[in-house]
C-alpha positions as YAML, in Angstrom:
chain: A
units: angstrom
residues:
- id: 1
  name: MET
  ca: [-10.30, -9.04, -2.12]
- id: 2
  name: ARG
  ca: [-6.57, -8.77, -2.58]
- id: 3
  name: ASN
  ca: [-6.52, -6.88, -5.86]
- id: 4
  name: LEU
  ca: [-5.75, -3.21, -6.22]
- id: 5
  name: LEU
  ca: [-8.73, -2.32, -8.39]
- id: 6
  name: GLY
  ca: [-11.21, -3.56, -5.80]
- id: 7
  name: ARG
  ca: [-9.35, -1.74, -3.05]
- id: 8
  name: LEU
  ca: [-9.36, 1.53, -5.00]
- id: 9
  name: ASN
  ca: [-13.08, 1.20, -5.73]
- id: 10
  name: ALA
  ca: [-13.72, 0.85, -1.99]
- id: 11
  name: ARG
  ca: [-11.94, 4.14, -1.22]
- id: 12
  name: SER
  ca: [-13.70, 7.46, -0.80]
- id: 13
  name: ALA
  ca: [-13.09, 10.41, -3.13]
- id: 14
  name: GLU
  ca: [-10.99, 12.07, -0.42]
- id: 15
  name: GLU
  ca: [-8.80, 8.98, -0.09]
- id: 16
  name: LEU
  ca: [-8.39, 8.72, -3.86]
- id: 17
  name: SER
  ca: [-7.29, 12.35, -3.90]
- id: 18
  name: ARG
  ca: [-4.74, 11.68, -1.15]
- id: 19
  name: ILE
  ca: [-3.38, 8.67, -3.07]
- id: 20
  name: SER
  ca: [-3.06, 10.73, -6.25]
- id: 21
  name: VAL
  ca: [-1.03, 13.35, -4.38]
- id: 22
  name: ALA
  ca: [1.27, 10.70, -2.86]
- id: 23
  name: TRP
  ca: [1.91, 9.09, -6.25]
- id: 24
  name: GLN
  ca: [2.05, 12.51, -7.96]
- id: 25
  name: VAL
  ca: [-0.63, 11.50, -10.43]
- id: 26
  name: PRO
  ca: [-3.01, 14.13, -11.76]
- id: 27
  name: VAL
  ca: [-6.58, 12.87, -11.45]
- id: 28
  name: SER
  ca: [-9.15, 14.75, -13.49]
- id: 29
  name: GLY
  ca: [-12.90, 14.68, -13.54]
- id: 30
  name: SER
  ca: [-15.50, 14.16, -10.89]
- id: 31
  name: ASP
  ca: [-16.46, 10.64, -11.93]
- id: 32
  name: LYS
  ca: [-15.18, 8.23, -9.27]
- id: 33
  name: LEU
  ca: [-14.79, 5.34, -11.69]
- id: 34
  name: GLY
  ca: [-12.70, 7.52, -13.99]
- id: 35
  name: GLN
  ca: [-10.51, 8.56, -11.07]
- id: 36
  name: VAL
  ca: [-10.08, 4.93, -10.02]
- id: 37
  name: ALA
  ca: [-9.10, 4.00, -13.57]
- id: 38
  name: GLN
  ca: [-6.51, 6.81, -13.74]
- id: 39
  name: LEU
  ca: [-5.05, 5.83, -10.38]
- id: 40
  name: TYR
  ca: [-5.01, 2.14, -11.26]
- id: 41
  name: ARG
  ca: [-3.01, 2.85, -14.42]
- id: 42
  name: ALA
  ca: [-0.50, 4.91, -12.44]
- id: 43
  name: LEU
  ca: [-0.24, 2.47, -9.53]
- id: 44
  name: THR
  ca: [0.50, -0.40, -11.91]
- id: 45
  name: ASP
  ca: [3.10, 1.52, -13.92]
- id: 46
  name: PRO
  ca: [6.73, 0.52, -13.18]
- id: 47
  name: THR
  ca: [7.99, 4.06, -13.72]
- id: 48
  name: SER
  ca: [5.52, 5.46, -11.16]
- id: 49
  name: ALA
  ca: [6.53, 2.76, -8.69]
- id: 50
  name: ARG
  ca: [10.24, 3.56, -9.13]
- id: 51
  name: ASP
  ca: [9.58, 7.26, -8.65]
- id: 52
  name: LEU
  ca: [7.52, 6.69, -5.52]
- id: 53
  name: TRP
  ca: [10.08, 4.23, -4.10]
- id: 54
  name: SER
  ca: [12.80, 6.86, -4.44]
- id: 55
  name: ARG
  ca: [10.69, 9.32, -2.42]
- id: 56
  name: LEU
  ca: [9.73, 6.93, 0.39]
- id: 57
  name: PRO
  ca: [11.50, 7.26, 3.74]
- id: 58
  name: PRO
  ca: [13.61, 4.27, 4.87]
- id: 59
  name: ASP
  ca: [11.09, 3.11, 7.50]
- id: 60
  name: GLU
  ca: [8.32, 2.84, 4.88]
- id: 61
  name: ARG
  ca: [10.65, 0.98, 2.50]
- id: 62
  name: ALA
  ca: [11.55, -1.44, 5.29]
- id: 63
  name: LEU
  ca: [7.90, -2.26, 5.99]
- id: 64
  name: ILE
  ca: [7.15, -2.73, 2.29]
- id: 65
  name: THR
  ca: [10.18, -5.02, 1.91]
- id: 66
  name: LEU
  ca: [9.02, -7.08, 4.89]
- id: 67
  name: LEU
  ca: [5.52, -7.38, 3.43]
- id: 68
  name: LEU
  ca: [7.00, -8.42, 0.07]
- id: 69
  name: SER
  ca: [8.53, -11.43, 1.80]
- id: 70
  name: ALA
  ca: [5.09, -12.47, 3.06]
- id: 71
  name: ASP
  ca: [4.09, -14.01, -0.31]
- id: 72
  name: GLU
  ca: [0.66, -12.33, -0.34]
- id: 73
  name: SER
  ca: [-0.27, -13.54, 3.15]
- id: 74
  name: ALA
  ca: [-1.50, -10.95, 5.62]
- id: 75
  name: ARG
  ca: [0.80, -10.37, 8.56]
- id: 76
  name: PRO
  ca: [-0.23, -9.22, 12.04]
- id: 77
  name: LEU
  ca: [1.02, -5.79, 13.04]
- id: 78
  name: ALA
  ca: [2.72, -7.14, 16.17]
- id: 79
  name: GLU
  ca: [4.69, -9.67, 14.11]
- id: 80
  name: LEU
  ca: [5.81, -6.97, 11.69]
- id: 81
  name: ALA
  ca: [6.88, -4.74, 14.58]
- id: 82
  name: ALA
  ca: [8.91, -7.55, 16.11]
- id: 83
  name: GLN
  ca: [10.65, -8.30, 12.80]
- id: 84
  name: LEU
  ca: [11.44, -4.62, 12.28]
- id: 85
  name: GLY
  ca: [12.64, -4.29, 15.87]
- id: 86
  name: GLN
  ca: [10.39, -1.29, 16.47]
- id: 87
  name: PRO
  ca: [7.53, -0.57, 18.87]
- id: 88
  name: GLU
  ca: [4.13, -1.61, 17.57]
- id: 89
  name: ALA
  ca: [2.84, 1.97, 17.85]
- id: 90
  name: ASP
  ca: [5.61, 3.20, 15.52]
- id: 91
  name: VAL
  ca: [4.93, 0.46, 12.98]
- id: 92
  name: ARG
  ca: [1.22, 1.28, 13.14]
- id: 93
  name: GLN
  ca: [2.05, 4.89, 12.17]
- id: 94
  name: ILE
  ca: [4.26, 3.72, 9.29]
- id: 95
  name: ALA
  ca: [1.50, 1.39, 8.09]
- id: 96
  name: ALA
  ca: [-1.05, 4.21, 8.32]
- id: 97
  name: ARG
  ca: [1.14, 6.46, 6.16]
- id: 98
  name: LEU
  ca: [1.46, 3.67, 3.60]
- id: 99
  name: TYR
  ca: [-2.30, 3.08, 3.73]
- id: 100
  name: PHE
  ca: [-2.91, 6.74, 2.94]
- id: 101
  name: LYS
  ca: [-0.59, 6.34, -0.06]
- id: 102
  name: GLY
  ca: [-2.56, 3.33, -1.32]
- id: 103
  name: ILE
  ca: [0.29, 0.88, -0.75]
- id: 104
  name: VAL
  ca: [-0.62, -1.13, 2.35]
- id: 105
  name: VAL
  ca: [-4.07, -2.47, 3.22]
- id: 106
  name: ARG
  ca: [-5.47, -4.61, 5.99]
- id: 107
  name: ILE
  ca: [-7.79, -7.54, 5.84]
- id: 108
  name: ARG
  ca: [-11.40, -6.33, 5.89]
- id: 109
  name: ASP
  ca: [-10.34, -2.67, 5.89]
- id: 110
  name: ASP
  ca: [-13.82, -1.69, 4.77]
- id: 111
  name: TYR
  ca: [-15.15, -2.78, 8.20]
- id: 112
  name: PRO
  ca: [-14.30, -1.43, 11.65]
- id: 113
  name: LEU
  ca: [-11.62, -3.48, 13.37]
- id: 114
  name: PRO
  ca: [-13.23, -5.44, 16.26]
- id: 115
  name: VAL
  ca: [-11.99, -4.53, 19.72]
- id: 116
  name: GLY
  ca: [-8.98, -6.62, 20.66]
- id: 117
  name: GLU
  ca: [-8.30, -7.84, 17.12]
- id: 118
  name: ALA
  ca: [-4.90, -7.01, 15.68]
- id: 119
  name: PRO
  ca: [-4.77, -5.65, 12.14]
- id: 120
  name: ARG
  ca: [-3.32, -8.00, 9.51]
- id: 121
  name: LEU
  ca: [-1.52, -6.10, 6.76]
- id: 122
  name: PHE
  ca: [-0.59, -6.96, 3.19]
- id: 123
  name: LEU
  ca: [0.18, -5.38, -0.17]
- id: 124
  name: PRO
  ca: [-2.42, -5.58, -2.94]
- id: 125
  name: ARG
  ca: [-1.20, -8.08, -5.52]
- id: 126
  name: GLU
  ca: [-0.38, -5.55, -8.25]
- id: 127
  name: VAL
  ca: [1.46, -3.21, -5.88]
- id: 128
  name: GLY
  ca: [3.45, -6.12, -4.46]
- id: 129
  name: ILE
  ca: [4.50, -7.25, -7.93]
- id: 130
  name: LEU
  ca: [5.66, -3.75, -8.85]
- id: 131
  name: PHE
  ca: [7.63, -3.12, -5.67]
- id: 132
  name: LYS
  ca: [9.18, -6.59, -5.91]
- id: 133
  name: ARG
  ca: [10.33, -5.64, -9.40]
- id: 134
  name: VAL
  ca: [11.74, -2.33, -8.13]
- id: 135
  name: THR
  ca: [13.62, -3.98, -5.24]
- id: 136
  name: ASP
  ca: [14.96, -6.70, -7.57]
- id: 137
  name: GLU
  ca: [16.21, -4.02, -9.99]
- id: 138
  name: ILE
  ca: [17.94, -2.19, -7.15]
- id: 139
  name: ALA
  ca: [19.52, -5.40, -5.90]
- id: 140
  name: ALA
  ca: [20.75, -6.24, -9.41]
- id: 141
  name: GLY
  ca: [22.34, -2.80, -9.71]
...
């Protein structure tokens, strides 16, 4: 599933809490579905995306921008590292930070990654649309 709602539903309560902190979204209640709904509204709000973008470090912005150019196709970590001109281990750490913020996901992230298989990363559709809008607005001035 490539949509944000499905990805949020697959997250644990601890992960949802971590995402809410990263996006600076207050999540109330103990009902997981209610928390997912609150996060989904925030993560699909252009204002929230602009605010988060302004707080992201340059290396995270660079990875997001590279994934935006992927047109919803998942990209192998090694390929992303080569395009960014950084060691794969560094890009893996950047991707992990973005995963904890609910921005980047990998194919089949609800299953353990088989030994020897490289992770393939992408942005959930809604997040990609929002960050594309933000980067287009910045480019337009």
